[in-house]
PDB file of C-alpha atoms in Angstrom:
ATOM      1  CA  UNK A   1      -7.914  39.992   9.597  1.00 71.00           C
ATOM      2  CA  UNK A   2      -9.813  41.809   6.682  1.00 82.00           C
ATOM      3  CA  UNK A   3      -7.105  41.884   4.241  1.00 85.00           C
ATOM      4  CA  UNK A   4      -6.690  37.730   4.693  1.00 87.00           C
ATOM      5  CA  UNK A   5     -10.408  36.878   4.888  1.00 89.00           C
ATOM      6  CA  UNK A   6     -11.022  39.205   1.269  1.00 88.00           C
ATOM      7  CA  UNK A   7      -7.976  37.298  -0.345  1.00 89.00           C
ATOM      8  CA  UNK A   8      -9.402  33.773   0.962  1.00 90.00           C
ATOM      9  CA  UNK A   9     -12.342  34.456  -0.767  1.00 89.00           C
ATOM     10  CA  UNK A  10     -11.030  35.575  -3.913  1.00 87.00           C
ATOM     11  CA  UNK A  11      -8.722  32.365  -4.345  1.00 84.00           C
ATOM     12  CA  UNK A  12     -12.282  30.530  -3.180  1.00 85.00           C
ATOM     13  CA  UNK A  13     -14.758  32.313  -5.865  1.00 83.00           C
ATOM     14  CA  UNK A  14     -12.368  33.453  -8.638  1.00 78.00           C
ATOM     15  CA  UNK A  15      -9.952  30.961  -8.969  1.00 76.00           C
ATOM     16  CA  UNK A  16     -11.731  28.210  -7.611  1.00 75.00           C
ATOM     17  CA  UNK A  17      -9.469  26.629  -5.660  1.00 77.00           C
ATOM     18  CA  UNK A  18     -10.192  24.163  -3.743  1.00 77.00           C
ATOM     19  CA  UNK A  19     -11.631  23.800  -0.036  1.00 81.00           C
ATOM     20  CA  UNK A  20      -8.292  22.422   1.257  1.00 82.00           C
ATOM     21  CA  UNK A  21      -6.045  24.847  -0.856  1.00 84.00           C
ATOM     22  CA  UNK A  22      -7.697  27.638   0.429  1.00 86.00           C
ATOM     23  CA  UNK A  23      -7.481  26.367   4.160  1.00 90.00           C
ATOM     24  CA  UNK A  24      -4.028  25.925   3.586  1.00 89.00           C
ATOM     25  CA  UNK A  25      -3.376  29.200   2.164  1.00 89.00           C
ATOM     26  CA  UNK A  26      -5.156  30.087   5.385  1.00 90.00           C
ATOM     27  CA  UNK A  27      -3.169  28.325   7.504  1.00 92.00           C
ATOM     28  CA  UNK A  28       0.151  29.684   5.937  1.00 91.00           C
ATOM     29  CA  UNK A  29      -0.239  33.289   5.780  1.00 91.00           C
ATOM     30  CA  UNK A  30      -1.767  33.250   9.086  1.00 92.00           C
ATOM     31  CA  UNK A  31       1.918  31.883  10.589  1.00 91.00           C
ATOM     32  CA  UNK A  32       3.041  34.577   8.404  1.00 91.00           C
ATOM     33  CA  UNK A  33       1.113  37.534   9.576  1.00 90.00           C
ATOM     34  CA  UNK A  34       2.043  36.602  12.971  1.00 90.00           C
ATOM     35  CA  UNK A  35       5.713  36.259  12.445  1.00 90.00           C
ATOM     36  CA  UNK A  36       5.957  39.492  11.197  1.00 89.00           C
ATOM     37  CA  UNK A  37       3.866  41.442  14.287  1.00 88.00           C
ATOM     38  CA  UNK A  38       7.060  39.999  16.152  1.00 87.00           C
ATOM     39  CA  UNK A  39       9.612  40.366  13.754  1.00 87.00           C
ATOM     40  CA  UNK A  40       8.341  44.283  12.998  1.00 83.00           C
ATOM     41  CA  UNK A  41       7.100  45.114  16.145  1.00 82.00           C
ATOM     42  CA  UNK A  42       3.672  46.321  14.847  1.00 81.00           C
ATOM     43  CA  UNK A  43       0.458  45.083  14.139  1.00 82.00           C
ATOM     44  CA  UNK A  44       0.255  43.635  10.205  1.00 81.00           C
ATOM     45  CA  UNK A  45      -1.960  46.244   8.461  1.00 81.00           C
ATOM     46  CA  UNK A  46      -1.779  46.299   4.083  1.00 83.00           C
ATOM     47  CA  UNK A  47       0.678  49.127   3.592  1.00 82.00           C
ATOM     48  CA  UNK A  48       3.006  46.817   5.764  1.00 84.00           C
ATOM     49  CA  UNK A  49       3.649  44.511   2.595  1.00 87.00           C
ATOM     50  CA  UNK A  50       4.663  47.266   0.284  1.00 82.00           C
ATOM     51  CA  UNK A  51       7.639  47.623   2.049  1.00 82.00           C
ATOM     52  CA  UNK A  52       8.645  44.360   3.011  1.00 86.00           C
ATOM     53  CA  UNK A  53      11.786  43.300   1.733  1.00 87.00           C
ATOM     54  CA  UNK A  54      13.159  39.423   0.806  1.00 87.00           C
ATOM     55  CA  UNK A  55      15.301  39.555   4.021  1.00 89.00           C
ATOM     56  CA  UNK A  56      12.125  39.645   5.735  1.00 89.00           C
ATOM     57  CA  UNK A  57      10.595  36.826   3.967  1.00 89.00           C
ATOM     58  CA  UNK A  58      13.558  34.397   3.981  1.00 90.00           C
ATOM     59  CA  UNK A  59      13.892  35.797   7.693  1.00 90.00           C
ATOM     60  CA  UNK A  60       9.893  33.650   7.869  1.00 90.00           C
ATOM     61  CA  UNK A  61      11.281  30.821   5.889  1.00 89.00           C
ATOM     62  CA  UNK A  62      14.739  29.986   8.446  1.00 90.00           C
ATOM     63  CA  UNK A  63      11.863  30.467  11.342  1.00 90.00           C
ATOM     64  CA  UNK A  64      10.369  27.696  10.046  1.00 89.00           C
ATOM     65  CA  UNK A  65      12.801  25.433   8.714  1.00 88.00           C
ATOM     66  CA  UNK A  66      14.179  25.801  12.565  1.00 90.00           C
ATOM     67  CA  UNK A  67      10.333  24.715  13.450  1.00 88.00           C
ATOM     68  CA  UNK A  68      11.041  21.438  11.403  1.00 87.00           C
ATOM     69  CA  UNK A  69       9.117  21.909   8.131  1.00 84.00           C
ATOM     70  CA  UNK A  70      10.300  20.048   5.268  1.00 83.00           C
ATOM     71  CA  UNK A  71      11.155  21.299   1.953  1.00 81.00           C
ATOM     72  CA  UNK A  72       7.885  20.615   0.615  1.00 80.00           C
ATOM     73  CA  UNK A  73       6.754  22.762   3.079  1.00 85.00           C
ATOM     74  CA  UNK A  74       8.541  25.285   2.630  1.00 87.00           C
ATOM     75  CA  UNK A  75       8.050  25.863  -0.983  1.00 85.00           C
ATOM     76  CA  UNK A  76       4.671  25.411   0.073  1.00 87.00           C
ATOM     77  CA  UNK A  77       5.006  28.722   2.138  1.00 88.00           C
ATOM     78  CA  UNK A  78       6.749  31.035   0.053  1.00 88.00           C
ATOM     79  CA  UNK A  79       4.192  29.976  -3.190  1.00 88.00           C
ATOM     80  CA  UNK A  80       1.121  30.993  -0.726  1.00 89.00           C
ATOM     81  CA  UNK A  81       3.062  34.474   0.043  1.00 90.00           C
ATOM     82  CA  UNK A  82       3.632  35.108  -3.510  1.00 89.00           C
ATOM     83  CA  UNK A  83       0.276  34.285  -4.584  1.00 89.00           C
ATOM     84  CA  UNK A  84      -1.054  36.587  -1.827  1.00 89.00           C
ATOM     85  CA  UNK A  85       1.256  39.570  -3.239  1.00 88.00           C
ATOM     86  CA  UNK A  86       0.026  38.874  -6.923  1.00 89.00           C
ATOM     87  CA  UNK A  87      -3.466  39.715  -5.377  1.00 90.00           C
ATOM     88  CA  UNK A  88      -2.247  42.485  -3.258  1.00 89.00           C
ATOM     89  CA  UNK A  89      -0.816  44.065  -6.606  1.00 88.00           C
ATOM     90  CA  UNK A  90      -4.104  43.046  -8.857  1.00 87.00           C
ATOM     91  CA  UNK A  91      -6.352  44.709  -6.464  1.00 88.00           C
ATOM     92  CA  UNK A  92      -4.619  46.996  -4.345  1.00 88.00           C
ATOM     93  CA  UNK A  93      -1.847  48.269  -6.526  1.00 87.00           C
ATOM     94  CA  UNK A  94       0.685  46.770  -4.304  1.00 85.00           C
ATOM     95  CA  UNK A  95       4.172  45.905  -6.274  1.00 81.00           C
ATOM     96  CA  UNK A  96       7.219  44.145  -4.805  1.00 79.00           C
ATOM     97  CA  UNK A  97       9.486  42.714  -7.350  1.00 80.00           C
ATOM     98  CA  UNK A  98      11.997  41.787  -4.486  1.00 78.00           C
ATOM     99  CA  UNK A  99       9.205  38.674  -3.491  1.00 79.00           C
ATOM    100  CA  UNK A 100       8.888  38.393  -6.579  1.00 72.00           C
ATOM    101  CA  UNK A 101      12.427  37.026  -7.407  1.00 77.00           C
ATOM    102  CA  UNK A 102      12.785  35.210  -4.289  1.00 79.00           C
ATOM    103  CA  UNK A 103      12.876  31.058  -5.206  1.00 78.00           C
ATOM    104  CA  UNK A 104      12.282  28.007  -2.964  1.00 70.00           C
ATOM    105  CA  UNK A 105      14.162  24.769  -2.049  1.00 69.00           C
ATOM    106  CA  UNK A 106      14.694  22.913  -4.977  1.00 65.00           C
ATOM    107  CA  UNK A 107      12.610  19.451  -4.954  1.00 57.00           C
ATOM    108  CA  UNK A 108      13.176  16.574  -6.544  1.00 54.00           C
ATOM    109  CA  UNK A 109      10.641  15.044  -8.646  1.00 54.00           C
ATOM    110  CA  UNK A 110       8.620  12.808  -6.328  1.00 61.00           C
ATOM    111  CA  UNK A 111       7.201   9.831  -8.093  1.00 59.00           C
ATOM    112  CA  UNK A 112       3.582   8.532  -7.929  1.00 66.00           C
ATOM    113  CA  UNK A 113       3.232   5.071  -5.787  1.00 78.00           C
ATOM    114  CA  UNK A 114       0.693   3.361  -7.792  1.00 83.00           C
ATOM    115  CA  UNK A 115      -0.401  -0.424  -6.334  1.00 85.00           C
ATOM    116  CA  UNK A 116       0.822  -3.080  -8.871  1.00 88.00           C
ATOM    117  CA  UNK A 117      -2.282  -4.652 -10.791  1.00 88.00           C
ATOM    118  CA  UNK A 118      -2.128  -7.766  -8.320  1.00 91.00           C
ATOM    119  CA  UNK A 119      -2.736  -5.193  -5.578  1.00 91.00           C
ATOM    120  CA  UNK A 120      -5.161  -3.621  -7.036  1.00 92.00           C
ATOM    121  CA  UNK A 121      -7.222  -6.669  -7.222  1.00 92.00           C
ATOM    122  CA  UNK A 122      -6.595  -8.547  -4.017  1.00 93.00           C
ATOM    123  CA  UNK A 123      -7.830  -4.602  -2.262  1.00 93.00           C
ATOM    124  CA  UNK A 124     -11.171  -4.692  -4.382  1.00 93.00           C
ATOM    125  CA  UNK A 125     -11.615  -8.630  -4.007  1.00 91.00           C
ATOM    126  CA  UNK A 126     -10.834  -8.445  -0.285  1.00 92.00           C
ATOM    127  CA  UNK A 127     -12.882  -5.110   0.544  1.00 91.00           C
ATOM    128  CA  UNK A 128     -16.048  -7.504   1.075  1.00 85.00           C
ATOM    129  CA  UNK A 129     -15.093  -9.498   3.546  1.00 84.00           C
ATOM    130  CA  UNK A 130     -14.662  -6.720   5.667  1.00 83.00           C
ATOM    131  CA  UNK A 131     -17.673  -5.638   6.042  1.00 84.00           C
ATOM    132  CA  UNK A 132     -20.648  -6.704   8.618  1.00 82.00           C
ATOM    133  CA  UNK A 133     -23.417  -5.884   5.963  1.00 92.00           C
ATOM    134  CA  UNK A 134     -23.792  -7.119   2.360  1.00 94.00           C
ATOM    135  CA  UNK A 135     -24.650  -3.347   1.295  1.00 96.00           C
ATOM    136  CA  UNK A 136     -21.653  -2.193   3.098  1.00 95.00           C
ATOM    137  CA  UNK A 137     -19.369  -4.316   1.725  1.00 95.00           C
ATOM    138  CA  UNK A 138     -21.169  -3.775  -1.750  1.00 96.00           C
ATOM    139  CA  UNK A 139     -20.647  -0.011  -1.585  1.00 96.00           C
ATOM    140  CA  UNK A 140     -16.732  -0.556  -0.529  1.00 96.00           C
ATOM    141  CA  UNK A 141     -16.719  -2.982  -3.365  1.00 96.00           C
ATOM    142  CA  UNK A 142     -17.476   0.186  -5.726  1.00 96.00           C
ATOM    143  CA  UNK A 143     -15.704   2.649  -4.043  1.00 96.00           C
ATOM    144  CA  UNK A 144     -11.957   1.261  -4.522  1.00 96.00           C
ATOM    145  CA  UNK A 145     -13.423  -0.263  -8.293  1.00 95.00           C
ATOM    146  CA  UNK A 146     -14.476   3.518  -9.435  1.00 95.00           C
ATOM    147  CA  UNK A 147     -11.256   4.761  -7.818  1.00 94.00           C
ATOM    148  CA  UNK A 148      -9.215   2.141  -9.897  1.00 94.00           C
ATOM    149  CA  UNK A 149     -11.451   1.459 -12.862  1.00 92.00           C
ATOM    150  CA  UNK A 150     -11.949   4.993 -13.542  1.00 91.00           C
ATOM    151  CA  UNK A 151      -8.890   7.086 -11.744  1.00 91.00           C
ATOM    152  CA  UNK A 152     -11.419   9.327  -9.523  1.00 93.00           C
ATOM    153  CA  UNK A 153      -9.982  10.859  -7.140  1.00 91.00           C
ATOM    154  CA  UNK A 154     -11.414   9.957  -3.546  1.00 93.00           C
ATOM    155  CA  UNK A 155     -13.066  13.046  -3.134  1.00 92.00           C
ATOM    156  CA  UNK A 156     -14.436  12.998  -6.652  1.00 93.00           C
ATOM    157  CA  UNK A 157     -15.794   9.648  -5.893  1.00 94.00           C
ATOM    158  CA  UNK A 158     -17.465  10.973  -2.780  1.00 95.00           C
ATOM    159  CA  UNK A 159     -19.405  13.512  -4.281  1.00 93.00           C
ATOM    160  CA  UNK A 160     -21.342  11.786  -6.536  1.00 94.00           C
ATOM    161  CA  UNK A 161     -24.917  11.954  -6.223  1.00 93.00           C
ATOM    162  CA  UNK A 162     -27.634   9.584  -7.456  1.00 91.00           C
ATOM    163  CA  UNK A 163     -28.336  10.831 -10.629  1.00 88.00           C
ATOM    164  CA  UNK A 164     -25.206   8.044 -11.435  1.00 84.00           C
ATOM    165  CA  UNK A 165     -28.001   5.467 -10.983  1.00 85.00           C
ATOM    166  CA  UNK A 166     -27.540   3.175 -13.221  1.00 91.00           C
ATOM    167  CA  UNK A 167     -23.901   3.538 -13.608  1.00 91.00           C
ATOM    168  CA  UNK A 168     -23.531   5.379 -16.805  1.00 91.00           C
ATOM    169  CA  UNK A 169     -21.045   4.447 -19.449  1.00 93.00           C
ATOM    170  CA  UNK A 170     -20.004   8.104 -19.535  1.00 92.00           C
ATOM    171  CA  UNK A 171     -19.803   9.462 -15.922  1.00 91.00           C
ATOM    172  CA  UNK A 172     -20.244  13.355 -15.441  1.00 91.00           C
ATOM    173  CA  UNK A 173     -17.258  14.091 -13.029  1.00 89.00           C
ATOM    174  CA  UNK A 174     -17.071  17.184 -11.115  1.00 86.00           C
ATOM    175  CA  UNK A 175     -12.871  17.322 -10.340  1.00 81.00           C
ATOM    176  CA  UNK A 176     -10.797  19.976  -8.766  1.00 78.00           C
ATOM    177  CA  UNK A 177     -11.136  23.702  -9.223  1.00 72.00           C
ATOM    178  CA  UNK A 178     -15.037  23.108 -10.543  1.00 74.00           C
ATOM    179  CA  UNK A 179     -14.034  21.768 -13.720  1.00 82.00           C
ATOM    180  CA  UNK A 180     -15.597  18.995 -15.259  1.00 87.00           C
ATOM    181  CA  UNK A 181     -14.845  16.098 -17.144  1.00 90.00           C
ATOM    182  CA  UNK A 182     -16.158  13.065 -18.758  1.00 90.00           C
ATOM    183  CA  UNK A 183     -14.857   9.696 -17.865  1.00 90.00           C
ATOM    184  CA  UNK A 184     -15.671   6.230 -19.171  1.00 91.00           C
ATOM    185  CA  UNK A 185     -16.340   3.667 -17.235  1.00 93.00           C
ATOM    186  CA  UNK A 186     -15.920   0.152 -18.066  1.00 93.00           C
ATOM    187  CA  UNK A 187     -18.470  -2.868 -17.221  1.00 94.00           C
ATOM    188  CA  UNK A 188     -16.713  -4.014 -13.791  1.00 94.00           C
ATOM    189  CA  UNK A 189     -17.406  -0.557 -12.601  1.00 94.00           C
ATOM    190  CA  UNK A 190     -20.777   0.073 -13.520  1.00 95.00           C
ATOM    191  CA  UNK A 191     -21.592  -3.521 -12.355  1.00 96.00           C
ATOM    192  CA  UNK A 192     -19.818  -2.810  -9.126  1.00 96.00           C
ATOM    193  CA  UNK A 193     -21.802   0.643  -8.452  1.00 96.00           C
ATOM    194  CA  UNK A 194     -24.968  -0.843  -9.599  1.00 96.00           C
ATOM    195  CA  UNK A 195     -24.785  -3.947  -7.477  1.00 96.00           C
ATOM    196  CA  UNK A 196     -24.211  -1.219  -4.562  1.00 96.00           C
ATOM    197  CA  UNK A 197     -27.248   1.013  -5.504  1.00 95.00           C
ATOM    198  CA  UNK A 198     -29.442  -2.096  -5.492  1.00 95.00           C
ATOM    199  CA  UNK A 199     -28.779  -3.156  -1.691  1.00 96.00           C
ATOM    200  CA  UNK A 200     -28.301   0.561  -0.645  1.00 96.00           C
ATOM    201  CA  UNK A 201     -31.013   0.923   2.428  1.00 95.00           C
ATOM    202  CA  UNK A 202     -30.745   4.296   1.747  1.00 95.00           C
ATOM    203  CA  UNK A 203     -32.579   6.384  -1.152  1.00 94.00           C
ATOM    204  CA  UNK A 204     -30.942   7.184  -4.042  1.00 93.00           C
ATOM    205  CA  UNK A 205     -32.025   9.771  -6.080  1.00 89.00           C
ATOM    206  CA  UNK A 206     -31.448  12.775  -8.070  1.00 87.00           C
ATOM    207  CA  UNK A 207     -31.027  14.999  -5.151  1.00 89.00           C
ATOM    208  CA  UNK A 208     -28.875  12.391  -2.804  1.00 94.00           C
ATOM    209  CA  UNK A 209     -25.455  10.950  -2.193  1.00 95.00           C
ATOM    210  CA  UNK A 210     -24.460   8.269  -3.841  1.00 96.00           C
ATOM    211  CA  UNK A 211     -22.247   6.871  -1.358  1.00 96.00           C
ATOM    212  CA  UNK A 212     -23.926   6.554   2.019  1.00 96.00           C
ATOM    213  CA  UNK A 213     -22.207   6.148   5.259  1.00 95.00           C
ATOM    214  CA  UNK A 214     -24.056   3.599   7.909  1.00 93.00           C
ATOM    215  CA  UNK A 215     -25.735   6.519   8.934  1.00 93.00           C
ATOM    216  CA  UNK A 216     -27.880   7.653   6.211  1.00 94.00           C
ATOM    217  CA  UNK A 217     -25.539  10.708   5.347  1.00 95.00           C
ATOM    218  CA  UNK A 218     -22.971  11.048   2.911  1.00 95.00           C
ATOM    219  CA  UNK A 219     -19.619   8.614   3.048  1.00 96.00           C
ATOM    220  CA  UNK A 220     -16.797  10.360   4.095  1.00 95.00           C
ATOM    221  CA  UNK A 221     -13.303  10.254   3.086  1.00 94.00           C
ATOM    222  CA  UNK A 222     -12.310   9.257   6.532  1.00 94.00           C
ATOM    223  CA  UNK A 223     -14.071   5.952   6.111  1.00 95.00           C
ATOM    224  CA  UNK A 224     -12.766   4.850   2.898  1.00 95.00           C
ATOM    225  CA  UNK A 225      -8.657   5.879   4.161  1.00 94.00           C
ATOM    226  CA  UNK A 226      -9.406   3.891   7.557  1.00 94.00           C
ATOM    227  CA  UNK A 227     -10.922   0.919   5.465  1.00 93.00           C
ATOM    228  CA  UNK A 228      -7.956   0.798   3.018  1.00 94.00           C
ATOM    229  CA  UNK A 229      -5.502   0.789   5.998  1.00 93.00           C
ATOM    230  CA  UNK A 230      -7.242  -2.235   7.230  1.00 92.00           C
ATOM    231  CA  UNK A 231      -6.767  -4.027   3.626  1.00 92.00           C
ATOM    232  CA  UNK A 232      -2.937  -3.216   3.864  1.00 91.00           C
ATOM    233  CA  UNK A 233      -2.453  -4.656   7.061  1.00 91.00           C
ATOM    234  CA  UNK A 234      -4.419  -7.847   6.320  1.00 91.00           C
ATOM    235  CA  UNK A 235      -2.340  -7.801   2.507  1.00 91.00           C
ATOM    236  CA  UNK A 236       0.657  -6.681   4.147  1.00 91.00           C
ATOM    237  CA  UNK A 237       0.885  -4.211   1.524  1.00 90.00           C
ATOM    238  CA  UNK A 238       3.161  -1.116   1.992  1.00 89.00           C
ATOM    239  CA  UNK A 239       1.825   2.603   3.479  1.00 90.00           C
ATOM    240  CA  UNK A 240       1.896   3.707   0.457  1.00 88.00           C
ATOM    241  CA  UNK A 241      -1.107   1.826  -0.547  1.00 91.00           C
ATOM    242  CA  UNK A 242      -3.593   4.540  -0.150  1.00 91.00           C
ATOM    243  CA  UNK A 243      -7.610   5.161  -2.039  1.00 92.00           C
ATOM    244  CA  UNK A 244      -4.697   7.759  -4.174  1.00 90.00           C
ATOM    245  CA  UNK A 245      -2.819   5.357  -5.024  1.00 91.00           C
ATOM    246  CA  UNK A 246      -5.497   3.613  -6.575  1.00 92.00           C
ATOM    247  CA  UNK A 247      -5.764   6.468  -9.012  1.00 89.00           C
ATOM    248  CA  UNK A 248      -2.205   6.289  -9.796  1.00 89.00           C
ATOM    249  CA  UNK A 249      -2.568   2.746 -10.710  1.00 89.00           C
ATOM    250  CA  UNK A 250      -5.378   3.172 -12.839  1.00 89.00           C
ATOM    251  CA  UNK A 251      -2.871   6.004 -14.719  1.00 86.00           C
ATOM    252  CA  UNK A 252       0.317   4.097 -14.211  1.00 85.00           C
ATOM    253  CA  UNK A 253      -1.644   0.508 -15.722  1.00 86.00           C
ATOM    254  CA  UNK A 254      -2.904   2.373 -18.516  1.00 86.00           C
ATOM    255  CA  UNK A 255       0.573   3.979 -19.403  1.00 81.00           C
ATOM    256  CA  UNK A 256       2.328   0.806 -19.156  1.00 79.00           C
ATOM    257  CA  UNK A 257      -0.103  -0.980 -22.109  1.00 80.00           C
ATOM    258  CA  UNK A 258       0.435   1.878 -24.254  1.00 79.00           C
ATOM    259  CA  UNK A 259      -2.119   4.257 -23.910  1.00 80.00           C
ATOM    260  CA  UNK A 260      -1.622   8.158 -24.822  1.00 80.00           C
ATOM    261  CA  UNK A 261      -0.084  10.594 -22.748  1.00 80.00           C
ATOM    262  CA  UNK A 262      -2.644  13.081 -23.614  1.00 83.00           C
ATOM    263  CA  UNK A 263      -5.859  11.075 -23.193  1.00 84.00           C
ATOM    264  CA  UNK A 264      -4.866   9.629 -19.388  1.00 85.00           C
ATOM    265  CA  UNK A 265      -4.564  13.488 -19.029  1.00 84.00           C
ATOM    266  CA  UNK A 266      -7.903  13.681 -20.025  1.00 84.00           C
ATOM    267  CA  UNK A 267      -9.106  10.818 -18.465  1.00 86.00           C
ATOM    268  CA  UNK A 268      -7.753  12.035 -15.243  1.00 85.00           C
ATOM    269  CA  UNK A 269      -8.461  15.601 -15.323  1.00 82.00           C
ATOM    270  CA  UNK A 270      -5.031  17.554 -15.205  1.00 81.00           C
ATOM    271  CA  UNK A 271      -5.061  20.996 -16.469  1.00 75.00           C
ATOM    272  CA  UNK A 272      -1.179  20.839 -17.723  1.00 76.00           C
ATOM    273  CA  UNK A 273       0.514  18.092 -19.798  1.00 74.00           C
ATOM    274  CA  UNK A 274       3.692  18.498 -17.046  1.00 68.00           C
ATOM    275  CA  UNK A 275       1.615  16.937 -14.409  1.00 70.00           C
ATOM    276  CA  UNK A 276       0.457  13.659 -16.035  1.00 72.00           C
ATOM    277  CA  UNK A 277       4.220  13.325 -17.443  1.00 68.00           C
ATOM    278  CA  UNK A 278       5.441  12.082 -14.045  1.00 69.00           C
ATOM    279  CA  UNK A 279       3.738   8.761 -14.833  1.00 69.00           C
ATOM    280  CA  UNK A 280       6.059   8.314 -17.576  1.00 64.00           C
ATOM    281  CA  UNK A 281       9.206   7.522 -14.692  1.00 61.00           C
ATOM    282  CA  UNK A 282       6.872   5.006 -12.719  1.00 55.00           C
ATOM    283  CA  UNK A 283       7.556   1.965 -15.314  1.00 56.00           C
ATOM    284  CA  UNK A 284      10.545   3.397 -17.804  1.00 57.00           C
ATOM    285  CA  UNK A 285      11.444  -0.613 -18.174  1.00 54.00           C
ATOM    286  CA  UNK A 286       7.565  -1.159 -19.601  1.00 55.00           C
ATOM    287  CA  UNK A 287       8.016   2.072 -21.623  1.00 54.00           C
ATOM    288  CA  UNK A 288      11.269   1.556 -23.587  1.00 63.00           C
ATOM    289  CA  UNK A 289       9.755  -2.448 -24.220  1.00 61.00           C
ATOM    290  CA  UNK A 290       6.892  -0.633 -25.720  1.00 55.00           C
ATOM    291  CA  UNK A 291       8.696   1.646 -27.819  1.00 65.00           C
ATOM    292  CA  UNK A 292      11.199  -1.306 -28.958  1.00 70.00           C
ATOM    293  CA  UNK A 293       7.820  -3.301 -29.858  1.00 70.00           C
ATOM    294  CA  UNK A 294       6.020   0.125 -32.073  1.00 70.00           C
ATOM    295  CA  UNK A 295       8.653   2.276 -33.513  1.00 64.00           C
ATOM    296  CA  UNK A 296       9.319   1.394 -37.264  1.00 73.00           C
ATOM    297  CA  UNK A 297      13.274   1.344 -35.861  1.00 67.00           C
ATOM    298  CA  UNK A 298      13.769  -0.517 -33.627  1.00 57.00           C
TER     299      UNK A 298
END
């Protein structure tokens, strides 16, 4: 459908959103569209959405709640319908204040699961053993110590190319939505990467991955997630031990010995404040034993 592909590739080229936002925007308003051919009895065509009313929309929503979608999901679904009507009114003058007004399931805060420091360790420590090759298990090695060391996210990690060669103290990070950050990284991580890039069999250059896969191309996510699911089940660590969680850790650890709200925000790359607060209710006992320990008061 026109109308979806030309507001796929806005949210793609203006608002640089991500590959897998946009394919789940995709994915969304597609169900939608199709719902309402049924539900109206008429093919979905632009002028359609002017007139649409919230009866119609929650009418979607109960369709899929009877489906089995959580409330995640659901709020999922209604934010990707009223993004898509604040580019049907920016572009095509179309206005409907009833979507507008219309609200979601209200979620609870979910919690990051950040690996405790001991499991942290034991993944990186135990990642070489896994492998048949000493590059291999080299380049896992680094993988899981940037993820931790320096809060990457896997996908982050990924796309590094070899212009990281050596591992810089500063590392040029390319995160979500195209924007870019600087992010320290501290000696066990550059020694980890570098150590990789010397047994790499692969090139590593300027215009290559930095992570190879046993293939010669570029390491996938795929690899790293079934890797890690082999460490829990030899650690016996819980599923919530994930490459992500990683990240969290490397957030959550640096939280708990005091470090600033505002720079982990940084350091991690979120565009609001709001989002890096959540780490604050992964380790309250930590946080009130620092305050007791560095306010004048206590």
């Amino acid at each position: 459908m026109e109308i979806l592909s030309a507001f796929l590739e806005h949210v793609r080229q203006q608002r640089r959103l991500s590959d897998n936002t946009v394919e789940a925007y995709g994915h969304d308003l597609t169900s939608f569209f199709g719902f309402l051919e049924g539900h109206l009895g008429e093919e979905v065509g632009i002028k359609i959405f002017r007139h649409l009313h919230a009866s119609d929309i929650r009418a979607f929503l109960a369709r899929r709640r009877r489906d089995g979608l959580s409330d995640a999901s659901i709020a999922r679904l209604l934010s990707a319908i009223k993004t898509f009507y604040h580019w049907l009114d920016h572009h095509h003058g179309i206005e409907n204040p009833e979507i507008a007004f219309l609200q979601g399931p209200k979620r609870g805060a979910r919690l990051p699961r950040p690996v405790s420091v001991a499991a942290a360790r034991d993944m990186i420590e135990t990642a070489e053993a896994f492998a048949e090759e000493p590059w291999v298990a080299a380049r896992d090695v680094a993988v899981l110590t940037l993820l931790y060391g320096g809060g990457l996210r896997i996908s982050e990690a990924l796309n590094l190319n070899g212009d990281s060669v050596p591992a810089p103290e500063r590392l040029r990070v390319d995160g979500k939505g195209q924007k870019v950050r600087i992010v320290p990284l501290i000696p066990a991580v550059r020694q980890a990467m570098d150590e990789y890039a010397a047994l790499c069999p692969w090139r590593i250059g300027k215009d290559t991955p930095f992570f190879y896969g046993v293939r010669g191309k570029r390491l996938q996510p795929a690899i790293v997630q079934k890797n890690v699911a082999v460490l829990r089940g030899a650690l016996g660590l819980p599923e919530t031990a994930t490459p992500h969680a990683l990240r969290h850790a490397f957030a959550t650890h640096l939280l708990a010995e005091g470090a600033d709200l505002r720079a982990i925000q940084t350091l991690l790359g979120h565009a609001s404040l709001s989002t890096t607060q959540v780490y604050t209710g992964v380790d309250s006992e930590r946080l009130r034993a620092v305050v007791a320990k560095a306010h004048p008061r206590a």
